[in-house]
Structures are given as structure tokens and as C-alpha cells.
mmCIF file of C-alpha atoms in Angstrom:
data_model
loop_
_atom_site.group_PDB
_atom_site.id
_atom_site.type_symbol
_atom_site.label_atom_id
_atom_site.label_comp_id
_atom_site.label_asym_id
_atom_site.label_seq_id
_atom_site.Cartn_x
_atom_site.Cartn_y
_atom_site.Cartn_z
ATOM 1 C CA UNK X 159 -10.912 -30.777 3.662
ATOM 2 C CA UNK X 160 -11.000 -33.309 0.819
ATOM 3 C CA UNK X 161 -9.346 -32.134 -2.391
ATOM 4 C CA UNK X 162 -10.257 -33.316 -5.883
ATOM 5 C CA UNK X 163 -13.498 -35.009 -4.890
ATOM 6 C CA UNK X 164 -15.955 -35.686 -7.721
ATOM 7 C CA UNK X 165 -16.739 -32.418 -9.512
ATOM 8 C CA UNK X 166 -14.589 -30.421 -7.092
ATOM 9 C CA UNK X 167 -12.343 -27.685 -8.418
ATOM 10 C CA UNK X 168 -8.655 -28.291 -7.829
ATOM 11 C CA UNK X 169 -5.175 -27.233 -8.829
ATOM 12 C CA UNK X 170 -3.305 -29.566 -11.145
ATOM 13 C CA UNK X 171 -0.992 -31.668 -8.943
ATOM 14 C CA UNK X 172 1.865 -31.171 -11.421
ATOM 15 C CA UNK X 173 2.078 -27.521 -10.430
ATOM 16 C CA UNK X 174 0.063 -25.986 -13.301
ATOM 17 C CA UNK X 175 -1.023 -22.535 -12.155
ATOM 18 C CA UNK X 176 -4.589 -22.840 -13.439
ATOM 19 C CA UNK X 177 -7.403 -24.386 -11.380
ATOM 20 C CA UNK X 178 -8.840 -27.579 -12.769
ATOM 21 C CA UNK X 179 -12.328 -29.023 -12.608
ATOM 22 C CA UNK X 180 -12.047 -32.687 -11.632
ATOM 23 C CA UNK X 181 -14.513 -35.435 -12.437
ATOM 24 C CA UNK X 182 -16.143 -36.427 -15.719
ATOM 25 C CA UNK X 183 -14.897 -34.358 -18.632
ATOM 26 C CA UNK X 184 -12.175 -32.730 -16.540
ATOM 27 C CA UNK X 185 -10.574 -29.723 -18.229
ATOM 28 C CA UNK X 186 -8.535 -26.710 -17.128
ATOM 29 C CA UNK X 187 -10.501 -23.668 -15.985
ATOM 30 C CA UNK X 188 -9.158 -20.608 -17.782
ATOM 31 C CA UNK X 189 -8.833 -17.033 -16.513
ATOM 32 C CA UNK X 190 -11.740 -15.945 -18.702
ATOM 33 C CA UNK X 191 -13.949 -18.655 -17.224
ATOM 34 C CA UNK X 192 -13.212 -17.422 -13.712
ATOM 35 C CA UNK X 193 -13.904 -13.801 -14.718
ATOM 36 C CA UNK X 194 -17.250 -14.805 -16.258
ATOM 37 C CA UNK X 195 -18.551 -15.911 -12.865
ATOM 38 C CA UNK X 196 -20.726 -13.625 -10.794
ATOM 39 C CA UNK X 197 -19.316 -14.745 -7.438
ATOM 40 C CA UNK X 198 -15.917 -14.808 -5.774
ATOM 41 C CA UNK X 199 -13.509 -17.719 -6.122
ATOM 42 C CA UNK X 200 -10.800 -18.627 -3.593
ATOM 43 C CA UNK X 201 -7.811 -20.908 -4.151
ATOM 44 C CA UNK X 202 -6.672 -22.863 -1.083
ATOM 45 C CA UNK X 203 -3.334 -24.664 -0.754
ATOM 46 C CA UNK X 204 -3.090 -26.743 2.422
ATOM 47 C CA UNK X 205 0.391 -28.145 2.818
ATOM 48 C CA UNK X 206 1.922 -30.007 -0.113
ATOM 49 C CA UNK X 207 -1.005 -32.244 -1.003
ATOM 50 C CA UNK X 208 -4.390 -30.555 -0.582
ATOM 51 C CA UNK X 209 -5.126 -27.978 -3.249
ATOM 52 C CA UNK X 210 -8.689 -26.852 -3.883
ATOM 53 C CA UNK X 211 -10.909 -24.006 -4.984
ATOM 54 C CA UNK X 212 -13.736 -22.732 -2.801
ATOM 55 C CA UNK X 213 -16.667 -20.584 -3.856
ATOM 56 C CA UNK X 214 -18.253 -17.807 -1.841
ATOM 57 C CA UNK X 215 -21.589 -18.871 -0.371
ATOM 58 C CA UNK X 216 -22.439 -15.819 1.728
ATOM 59 C CA UNK X 217 -21.348 -12.208 2.173
ATOM 60 C CA UNK X 218 -21.167 -10.647 5.635
ATOM 61 C CA UNK X 219 -19.824 -7.145 5.025
ATOM 62 C CA UNK X 220 -16.098 -7.723 4.646
ATOM 63 C CA UNK X 221 -16.730 -11.277 5.783
ATOM 64 C CA UNK X 222 -16.981 -14.202 3.384
ATOM 65 C CA UNK X 223 -18.298 -17.721 3.878
ATOM 66 C CA UNK X 224 -16.436 -20.058 1.488
ATOM 67 C CA UNK X 225 -17.582 -23.595 0.733
ATOM 68 C CA UNK X 226 -15.797 -26.540 -0.927
ATOM 69 C CA UNK X 227 -17.342 -29.441 -2.821
ATOM 70 C CA UNK X 228 -17.022 -31.693 0.242
ATOM 71 C CA UNK X 229 -18.925 -29.035 2.278
ATOM 72 C CA UNK X 230 -15.846 -27.900 4.191
ATOM 73 C CA UNK X 231 -16.243 -24.248 5.167
ATOM 74 C CA UNK X 232 -13.921 -21.321 5.751
ATOM 75 C CA UNK X 233 -15.173 -18.011 7.136
ATOM 76 C CA UNK X 234 -12.846 -15.044 6.571
ATOM 77 C CA UNK X 235 -12.839 -11.334 7.344
ATOM 78 C CA UNK X 236 -10.757 -9.590 4.694
ATOM 79 C CA UNK X 237 -8.582 -12.668 4.412
ATOM 80 C CA UNK X 238 -8.245 -13.459 8.122
ATOM 81 C CA UNK X 239 -9.621 -16.908 9.017
ATOM 82 C CA UNK X 240 -12.186 -16.524 11.814
ATOM 83 C CA UNK X 241 -14.068 -19.848 11.643
ATOM 84 C CA UNK X 242 -13.821 -23.268 9.980
ATOM 85 C CA UNK X 243 -15.959 -26.389 9.623
ATOM 86 C CA UNK X 244 -15.090 -29.803 8.237
ATOM 87 C CA UNK X 245 -11.371 -29.758 9.107
ATOM 88 C CA UNK X 246 -9.636 -32.205 11.475
ATOM 89 C CA UNK X 247 -9.509 -29.386 14.019
ATOM 90 C CA UNK X 248 -11.908 -26.480 13.647
ATOM 91 C CA UNK X 249 -11.674 -22.875 14.705
ATOM 92 C CA UNK X 250 -15.028 -22.007 16.216
ATOM 93 C CA UNK X 251 -14.319 -18.315 16.643
ATOM 94 C CA UNK X 252 -11.576 -15.694 16.810
ATOM 95 C CA UNK X 253 -13.112 -12.696 18.563
ATOM 96 C CA UNK X 254 -11.074 -9.547 19.016
ATOM 97 C CA UNK X 255 -11.566 -7.211 21.948
ATOM 98 C CA UNK X 256 -10.110 -4.426 19.828
ATOM 99 C CA UNK X 257 -10.645 -3.055 16.325
ATOM 100 C CA UNK X 258 -9.017 -5.360 13.781
ATOM 101 C CA UNK X 259 -6.876 -3.201 11.460
ATOM 102 C CA UNK X 260 -7.442 -5.470 8.426
ATOM 103 C CA UNK X 261 -11.224 -5.343 8.881
ATOM 104 C CA UNK X 262 -11.293 -1.560 8.545
ATOM 105 C CA UNK X 263 -8.696 -1.172 5.794
ATOM 106 C CA UNK X 264 -9.840 1.112 2.965
ATOM 107 C CA UNK X 265 -6.424 1.767 1.477
ATOM 108 C CA UNK X 266 -3.822 -0.935 1.834
ATOM 109 C CA UNK X 267 -1.489 0.818 4.211
ATOM 110 C CA UNK X 268 -0.862 -0.081 7.830
ATOM 111 C CA UNK X 269 1.203 2.807 9.190
ATOM 112 C CA UNK X 270 2.583 1.119 12.295
ATOM 113 C CA UNK X 271 2.414 -1.981 14.450
ATOM 114 C CA UNK X 272 -0.909 -2.694 16.154
ATOM 115 C CA UNK X 273 -1.303 -4.805 19.311
ATOM 116 C CA UNK X 274 -4.580 -6.456 20.253
ATOM 117 C CA UNK X 275 -6.122 -9.419 22.076
ATOM 118 C CA UNK X 276 -8.251 -12.168 20.560
ATOM 119 C CA UNK X 277 -10.266 -14.914 22.182
ATOM 120 C CA UNK X 278 -9.750 -18.079 20.116
ATOM 121 C CA UNK X 279 -12.020 -21.082 20.501
ATOM 122 C CA UNK X 280 -11.310 -24.497 18.997
ATOM 123 C CA UNK X 281 -13.040 -27.852 18.609
ATOM 124 C CA UNK X 282 -11.150 -31.146 18.325
ATOM 125 C CA UNK X 283 -7.604 -31.041 19.715
ATOM 126 C CA UNK X 284 -7.117 -28.555 22.561
ATOM 127 C CA UNK X 285 -10.856 -27.742 22.695
ATOM 128 C CA UNK X 286 -11.860 -24.646 24.598
ATOM 129 C CA UNK X 287 -11.376 -20.892 24.551
ATOM 130 C CA UNK X 288 -7.944 -19.287 24.869
ATOM 131 C CA UNK X 289 -6.664 -15.731 25.047
ATOM 132 C CA UNK X 290 -4.205 -14.788 22.290
ATOM 133 C CA UNK X 291 -1.857 -11.831 22.104
ATOM 134 C CA UNK X 292 -1.614 -10.495 18.570
ATOM 135 C CA UNK X 293 0.732 -8.032 16.870
ATOM 136 C CA UNK X 294 0.213 -6.895 13.258
ATOM 137 C CA UNK X 295 2.935 -4.867 11.582
ATOM 138 C CA UNK X 296 3.914 -3.819 8.042
ATOM 139 C CA UNK X 297 7.127 -5.449 6.858
ATOM 140 C CA UNK X 298 7.594 -4.650 3.160
ATOM 141 C CA UNK X 299 5.975 -3.822 -0.176
ATOM 142 C CA UNK X 300 5.684 -6.474 -2.865
ATOM 143 C CA UNK X 301 4.263 -6.880 -6.354
ATOM 144 C CA UNK X 302 2.460 -10.211 -6.680
ATOM 145 C CA UNK X 303 0.789 -12.005 -9.575
ATOM 146 C CA UNK X 304 -2.284 -14.218 -9.239
ATOM 147 C CA UNK X 305 -3.177 -15.887 -12.525
ATOM 148 C CA UNK X 306 -3.040 -13.009 -15.040
ATOM 149 C CA UNK X 307 -3.521 -10.184 -12.535
ATOM 150 C CA UNK X 308 -0.779 -8.121 -10.905
ATOM 151 C CA UNK X 309 -1.216 -6.378 -7.550
ATOM 152 C CA UNK X 310 0.847 -3.827 -5.662
ATOM 153 C CA UNK X 311 0.678 -4.927 -2.037
ATOM 154 C CA UNK X 312 1.835 -4.152 1.458
ATOM 155 C CA UNK X 313 2.914 -7.296 3.314
ATOM 156 C CA UNK X 314 1.524 -7.470 6.849
ATOM 157 C CA UNK X 315 3.068 -9.801 9.428
ATOM 158 C CA UNK X 316 0.811 -11.129 12.169
ATOM 159 C CA UNK X 317 2.319 -12.679 15.313
ATOM 160 C CA UNK X 318 -0.021 -14.724 17.518
ATOM 161 C CA UNK X 319 0.880 -16.094 20.946
ATOM 162 C CA UNK X 320 -1.320 -18.361 23.081
ATOM 163 C CA UNK X 321 0.583 -18.779 26.342
ATOM 164 C CA UNK X 322 -1.803 -21.365 27.768
ATOM 165 C CA UNK X 323 -0.832 -23.756 24.948
ATOM 166 C CA UNK X 324 2.778 -22.598 24.642
ATOM 167 C CA UNK X 325 1.997 -21.824 20.986
ATOM 168 C CA UNK X 326 3.236 -18.973 18.829
ATOM 169 C CA UNK X 327 2.882 -18.503 15.079
ATOM 170 C CA UNK X 328 3.550 -15.893 12.408
ATOM 171 C CA UNK X 329 1.039 -15.338 9.588
ATOM 172 C CA UNK X 330 1.313 -13.069 6.531
ATOM 173 C CA UNK X 331 -1.163 -11.009 4.506
ATOM 174 C CA UNK X 332 -0.659 -9.318 1.134
ATOM 175 C CA UNK X 333 -2.848 -6.206 1.305
ATOM 176 C CA UNK X 334 -3.796 -4.557 -2.009
ATOM 177 C CA UNK X 335 -2.746 -0.903 -1.696
ATOM 178 C CA UNK X 336 -5.449 0.133 -4.186
ATOM 179 C CA UNK X 337 -8.458 -0.996 -2.143
ATOM 180 C CA UNK X 338 -7.316 -2.596 1.125
ATOM 181 C CA UNK X 339 -8.311 -6.134 0.079
ATOM 182 C CA UNK X 340 -6.178 -9.068 1.185
ATOM 183 C CA UNK X 341 -5.352 -10.791 -2.118
ATOM 184 C CA UNK X 342 -3.127 -13.499 -0.630
ATOM 185 C CA UNK X 343 -2.473 -14.840 2.863
ATOM 186 C CA UNK X 344 -0.567 -17.664 4.540
ATOM 187 C CA UNK X 345 -2.019 -18.650 7.927
ATOM 188 C CA UNK X 346 -2.089 -21.286 10.647
ATOM 189 C CA UNK X 347 -5.279 -21.240 12.708
ATOM 190 C CA UNK X 348 -4.447 -24.006 15.224
ATOM 191 C CA UNK X 349 -1.299 -25.540 16.799
ATOM 192 C CA UNK X 350 -1.856 -28.822 14.928
ATOM 193 C CA UNK X 351 -2.909 -27.352 11.576
ATOM 194 C CA UNK X 352 -0.704 -26.946 8.517
ATOM 195 C CA UNK X 353 -0.307 -23.546 6.813
ATOM 196 C CA UNK X 354 -3.157 -22.512 4.530
ATOM 197 C CA UNK X 355 -2.350 -20.321 1.551
ATOM 198 C CA UNK X 356 -5.413 -18.427 0.322
ATOM 199 C CA UNK X 357 -5.570 -16.451 -2.939
ATOM 200 C CA UNK X 358 -8.499 -14.560 -4.435
ATOM 201 C CA UNK X 359 -8.841 -15.803 -8.015
ATOM 202 C CA UNK X 360 -11.996 -13.903 -8.802
ATOM 203 C CA UNK X 361 -12.833 -10.836 -6.636
ATOM 204 C CA UNK X 362 -16.320 -9.400 -6.191
ATOM 205 C CA UNK X 363 -17.755 -7.772 -9.299
#
């Protein structure tokens, strides 16, 4: 992903919490400007350097196809990254043999730990399809703030283990207890990737 390309939407590198529109006539994008849009907006922080805003291009039930100005793509299902395009290493698919608890969330409460198996397929480094053992469990409740909005959330911890690659990782999701929407998440989708922090700046109308 390329951040701050011409006319792309980015976060001010100085740490300003508002997204900025880069390019000619660059100016900060205010909360009211985000709310005036008719589509969803996603903030993406990728390590310490890449900070960008992606816009929803397609709805697939609880799935979203997000696109950046450089045409990089993220596909999510209620916050969980299931496919990417345009990254150094791409996730081609993350298919679960079992019901994904985040996909079916209506109220943001996961009562107990859930174990399942996913088939993860990558392009680039370590190409191929690998079986992953996954455990999702509730760990705490937390009030978070994204721009001017406050959310009461349940924090879900996701442990993924791919034995064939000797790789294990822990991801986190902040699940809105009011509607079951993942408002924030921190994830790694590949052994060589850096953590991605995703935040919904503008939810569906």
C-alpha cells in the first residue's frame, strides 16, 4: 500500500487525529465532512509509517471491499481481513470450516471461547494454502473513542497458529456491544506482514 499518494486521504504524520486529504489544496478532513458522505470510510495504520484512509467500494452482506487511492484493496468480514490485493504479500483467502462468531454477531457479546479451523492461502512469500487453528475469546470490556464518537466494546482476542510455517499470532477486535460491529481491530494476516490497525471512521448510514 502506498500512503499519501496524489489525492489520497491520509493521517497527518505529526500524529493529528484527523484524516487529511493530500495533494493540491490539501486540508484537514473534519468529522462533519466524514459524516456527510454516503459511504463507509476506514482508517488504516500499517506500522509506524503508512497511514491511509480507504473507502468502501462494494458491500457483500457483512463483507466490505475497501479501496485506496493506489488501488490497494482490503476485503473484510465484520473487521476480519479475509483478502488483500496490492500489498507486498497478499492474502488470497481465509476460509473457515466452521461458523465465524464475528460474522454472525448481532449484539457485541461473545460468551465464551470458540475454536475453529481456517484454510489460509497466500501469494508472494510462503505461497500456497495452509491450515490454521484459531481460538477467539472475550478478554475485557473497553470504552474507545474514534474521532468524536465513543463506543462501548467487548475486546475479542484471536489466536492463530499455522504449524506448517511455525507461525503464531494474536489479533484483537473491539466489538461494539450495541450492534455487533467491529469498530477497531489490530491484525497480522501473514508471517512477514506488519500489524494493521483498522478503524471505522464513518459507518454505514
